[in-house]
């Protein structure tokens, strides 16, 4: 199975480097992506928005034979959901890593401070304590050293969706910062934050308690959770 892996904000394909070996050892092909504008600190991020990132991932789907699994971390969850909407017949499963599907008209985060076309990685004080669980000083230093400014448009642009067949694509939510029980409570309460998730017909929840970056803080456990989700579709393995 081809597993296309979309990083969260400020990260490129290398952010998955401690997760992919276990997936490949199980016989899968991993395709971690570096999205437009994230090629380097000096890359031109002008004119790059959410649609450009969705289109870049959809192009990877189109370049692959058969169905694929999409993995999206954090803001990457909104991106893979846009691809599920654009290519519902090609996606075997969407895996949301401490993230979820972003519905019509929603934005990933238009409160992040921008500097022109760039959204730099904020200081750690700008994050909630729950984000930073297990992200020790060494991991924080490595993260900041590798961080690339996010294109402003990706964070600020509204999501636009067109095909309700997206709700038929099975999804897995790997819950880290917020436990799955809390997500279920929000769905029961009709919270708008999870309205799009609530409409997906086949959703499984996996708890992986840690902070917002399990690819750094719990990479082996994250790989195991992704592998289990991929193998859930018996025909995929």
PDB file of N, CA and C in Angstrom, residues 79-120:
ATOM      1  N   UNK A  79      -5.584  19.402   4.890  1.00  0.00           N
ATOM      2  CA  UNK A  79      -5.109  19.184   3.526  1.00  0.00           C
ATOM      3  C   UNK A  79      -5.551  17.820   3.018  1.00  0.00           C
ATOM      4  N   UNK A  80      -5.352  16.771   3.812  1.00  0.00           N
ATOM      5  CA  UNK A  80      -5.750  15.449   3.308  1.00  0.00           C
ATOM      6  C   UNK A  80      -7.265  15.355   3.164  1.00  0.00           C
ATOM      7  N   UNK A  81      -8.019  16.080   3.994  1.00  0.00           N
ATOM      8  CA  UNK A  81      -9.468  16.041   3.826  1.00  0.00           C
ATOM      9  C   UNK A  81      -9.870  16.695   2.508  1.00  0.00           C
ATOM     10  N   UNK A  82      -9.163  17.749   2.125  1.00  0.00           N
ATOM     11  CA  UNK A  82      -9.409  18.340   0.819  1.00  0.00           C
ATOM     12  C   UNK A  82      -9.114  17.364  -0.309  1.00  0.00           C
ATOM     13  N   UNK A  83      -8.116  16.502  -0.110  1.00  0.00           N
ATOM     14  CA  UNK A  83      -7.778  15.496  -1.122  1.00  0.00           C
ATOM     15  C   UNK A  83      -8.817  14.378  -1.120  1.00  0.00           C
ATOM     16  N   UNK A  84      -9.296  13.985   0.044  1.00  0.00           N
ATOM     17  CA  UNK A  84     -10.382  13.003   0.107  1.00  0.00           C
ATOM     18  C   UNK A  84     -11.582  13.518  -0.685  1.00  0.00           C
ATOM     19  N   UNK A  85     -11.881  14.799  -0.544  1.00  0.00           N
ATOM     20  CA  UNK A  85     -12.989  15.422  -1.273  1.00  0.00           C
ATOM     21  C   UNK A  85     -12.715  15.433  -2.778  1.00  0.00           C
ATOM     22  N   UNK A  86     -11.466  15.672  -3.147  1.00  0.00           N
ATOM     23  CA  UNK A  86     -11.112  15.773  -4.565  1.00  0.00           C
ATOM     24  C   UNK A  86     -10.960  14.413  -5.239  1.00  0.00           C
ATOM     25  N   UNK A  87     -10.581  13.386  -4.462  1.00  0.00           N
ATOM     26  CA  UNK A  87     -10.317  12.063  -5.022  1.00  0.00           C
ATOM     27  C   UNK A  87     -10.957  10.967  -4.153  1.00  0.00           C
ATOM     28  N   UNK A  88     -12.257  11.019  -3.900  1.00  0.00           N
ATOM     29  CA  UNK A  88     -12.849  10.063  -2.958  1.00  0.00           C
ATOM     30  C   UNK A  88     -12.714   8.606  -3.388  1.00  0.00           C
ATOM     31  N   UNK A  89     -12.652   8.358  -4.683  1.00  0.00           N
ATOM     32  CA  UNK A  89     -12.552   6.973  -5.159  1.00  0.00           C
ATOM     33  C   UNK A  89     -11.143   6.410  -5.034  1.00  0.00           C
ATOM     34  N   UNK A  90     -10.169   7.257  -4.750  1.00  0.00           N
ATOM     35  CA  UNK A  90      -8.776   6.815  -4.724  1.00  0.00           C
ATOM     36  C   UNK A  90      -8.229   6.634  -3.320  1.00  0.00           C
ATOM     37  N   UNK A  91      -9.001   7.017  -2.310  1.00  0.00           N
ATOM     38  CA  UNK A  91      -8.477   7.003  -0.951  1.00  0.00           C
ATOM     39  C   UNK A  91      -9.066   5.821  -0.179  1.00  0.00           C
ATOM     40  N   UNK A  92      -8.200   4.927   0.274  1.00  0.00           N
ATOM     41  CA  UNK A  92      -8.650   3.765   1.047  1.00  0.00           C
ATOM     42  C   UNK A  92      -8.961   4.132   2.489  1.00  0.00           C
ATOM     43  N   UNK A  93      -8.178   5.043   3.026  1.00  0.00           N
ATOM     44  CA  UNK A  93      -8.385   5.488   4.414  1.00  0.00           C
ATOM     45  C   UNK A  93      -7.649   6.802   4.608  1.00  0.00           C
ATOM     46  N   UNK A  94      -8.238   7.674   5.404  1.00  0.00           N
ATOM     47  CA  UNK A  94      -7.579   8.922   5.811  1.00  0.00           C
ATOM     48  C   UNK A  94      -7.260   8.824   7.293  1.00  0.00           C
ATOM     49  N   UNK A  95      -6.009   9.070   7.640  1.00  0.00           N
ATOM     50  CA  UNK A  95      -5.546   8.966   9.023  1.00  0.00           C
ATOM     51  C   UNK A  95      -5.160  10.359   9.499  1.00  0.00           C
ATOM     52  N   UNK A  96      -5.867  10.826  10.513  1.00  0.00           N
ATOM     53  CA  UNK A  96      -5.668  12.174  11.047  1.00  0.00           C
ATOM     54  C   UNK A  96      -4.854  12.075  12.342  1.00  0.00           C
ATOM     55  N   UNK A  97      -3.640  12.596  12.316  1.00  0.00           N
ATOM     56  CA  UNK A  97      -2.738  12.517  13.470  1.00  0.00           C
ATOM     57  C   UNK A  97      -2.870  13.802  14.281  1.00  0.00           C
ATOM     58  N   UNK A  98      -3.476  13.685  15.460  1.00  0.00           N
ATOM     59  CA  UNK A  98      -3.792  14.841  16.304  1.00  0.00           C
ATOM     60  C   UNK A  98      -4.382  15.963  15.465  1.00  0.00           C
ATOM     61  N   UNK A  99      -5.318  15.586  14.629  1.00  0.00           N
ATOM     62  CA  UNK A  99      -5.970  16.529  13.728  1.00  0.00           C
ATOM     63  C   UNK A  99      -7.317  15.950  13.339  1.00  0.00           C
ATOM     64  N   UNK A 100      -7.967  16.597  12.405  1.00  0.00           N
ATOM     65  CA  UNK A 100      -9.249  16.117  11.933  1.00  0.00           C
ATOM     66  C   UNK A 100      -9.617  16.798  10.641  1.00  0.00           C
ATOM     67  N   UNK A 101     -10.736  16.402  10.052  1.00  0.00           N
ATOM     68  CA  UNK A 101     -11.164  17.002   8.794  1.00  0.00           C
ATOM     69  C   UNK A 101     -11.704  18.408   8.997  1.00  0.00           C
ATOM     70  N   UNK A 102     -11.306  19.298   8.114  1.00  0.00           N
ATOM     71  CA  UNK A 102     -11.770  20.686   8.157  1.00  0.00           C
ATOM     72  C   UNK A 102     -12.924  20.847   7.185  1.00  0.00           C
ATOM     73  N   UNK A 103     -14.070  21.324   7.686  1.00  0.00           N
ATOM     74  CA  UNK A 103     -15.261  21.438   6.869  1.00  0.00           C
ATOM     75  C   UNK A 103     -15.282  22.668   5.983  1.00  0.00           C
ATOM     76  N   UNK A 104     -16.323  22.749   5.177  1.00  0.00           N
ATOM     77  CA  UNK A 104     -16.518  23.854   4.236  1.00  0.00           C
ATOM     78  C   UNK A 104     -16.474  25.203   4.964  1.00  0.00           C
ATOM     79  N   UNK A 105     -15.637  26.102   4.435  1.00  0.00           N
ATOM     80  CA  UNK A 105     -15.531  27.448   4.973  1.00  0.00           C
ATOM     81  C   UNK A 105     -14.625  27.596   6.168  1.00  0.00           C
ATOM     82  N   UNK A 106     -14.166  26.489   6.732  1.00  0.00           N
ATOM     83  CA  UNK A 106     -13.278  26.564   7.886  1.00  0.00           C
ATOM     84  C   UNK A 106     -11.868  26.956   7.495  1.00  0.00           C
ATOM     85  N   UNK A 107     -11.113  27.488   8.444  1.00  0.00           N
ATOM     86  CA  UNK A 107      -9.702  27.798   8.225  1.00  0.00           C
ATOM     87  C   UNK A 107      -8.877  27.007   9.231  1.00  0.00           C
ATOM     88  N   UNK A 108      -7.633  26.725   8.875  1.00  0.00           N
ATOM     89  CA  UNK A 108      -6.786  25.959   9.783  1.00  0.00           C
ATOM     90  C   UNK A 108      -6.475  26.782  11.027  1.00  0.00           C
ATOM     91  N   UNK A 109      -5.913  27.965  10.825  1.00  0.00           N
ATOM     92  CA  UNK A 109      -5.632  28.839  11.974  1.00  0.00           C
ATOM     93  C   UNK A 109      -5.239  30.224  11.468  1.00  0.00           C
ATOM     94  N   UNK A 110      -6.225  31.130  11.425  1.00  0.00           N
ATOM     95  CA  UNK A 110      -5.933  32.483  10.945  1.00  0.00           C
ATOM     96  C   UNK A 110      -5.540  33.423  12.081  1.00  0.00           C
ATOM     97  N   UNK A 111      -5.253  32.833  13.259  1.00  0.00           N
ATOM     98  CA  UNK A 111      -4.765  33.640  14.379  1.00  0.00           C
ATOM     99  C   UNK A 111      -3.256  33.525  14.550  1.00  0.00           C
ATOM    100  N   UNK A 112      -2.611  32.693  13.751  1.00  0.00           N
ATOM    101  CA  UNK A 112      -1.157  32.593  13.833  1.00  0.00           C
ATOM    102  C   UNK A 112      -0.533  33.879  13.304  1.00  0.00           C
ATOM    103  N   UNK A 113       0.440  34.447  14.016  1.00  0.00           N
ATOM    104  CA  UNK A 113       1.054  35.701  13.561  1.00  0.00           C
ATOM    105  C   UNK A 113       1.845  35.504  12.265  1.00  0.00           C
ATOM    106  N   UNK A 114       1.552  36.345  11.290  1.00  0.00           N
ATOM    107  CA  UNK A 114       2.217  36.264   9.991  1.00  0.00           C
ATOM    108  C   UNK A 114       3.212  37.403   9.826  1.00  0.00           C
ATOM    109  N   UNK A 115       4.244  37.126   9.035  1.00  0.00           N
ATOM    110  CA  UNK A 115       5.227  38.129   8.644  1.00  0.00           C
ATOM    111  C   UNK A 115       5.247  38.130   7.126  1.00  0.00           C
ATOM    112  N   UNK A 116       4.449  38.993   6.506  1.00  0.00           N
ATOM    113  CA  UNK A 116       4.308  38.952   5.058  1.00  0.00           C
ATOM    114  C   UNK A 116       3.638  37.663   4.620  1.00  0.00           C
ATOM    115  N   UNK A 117       4.305  36.932   3.729  1.00  0.00           N
ATOM    116  CA  UNK A 117       3.762  35.664   3.242  1.00  0.00           C
ATOM    117  C   UNK A 117       4.096  34.496   4.164  1.00  0.00           C
ATOM    118  N   UNK A 118       4.833  34.748   5.233  1.00  0.00           N
ATOM    119  CA  UNK A 118       5.328  33.682   6.111  1.00  0.00           C
ATOM    120  C   UNK A 118       4.578  33.656   7.442  1.00  0.00           C
ATOM    121  N   UNK A 119       4.388  32.451   7.954  1.00  0.00           N
ATOM    122  CA  UNK A 119       3.980  32.263   9.345  1.00  0.00           C
ATOM    123  C   UNK A 119       5.123  31.517  10.035  1.00  0.00           C
ATOM    124  N   UNK A 120       5.986  32.230  10.762  1.00  0.00           N
ATOM    125  CA  UNK A 120       7.105  31.555  11.426  1.00  0.00           C
ATOM    126  C   UNK A 120       6.608  30.699  12.607  1.00  0.00           C
TER     127      UNK A 120
END
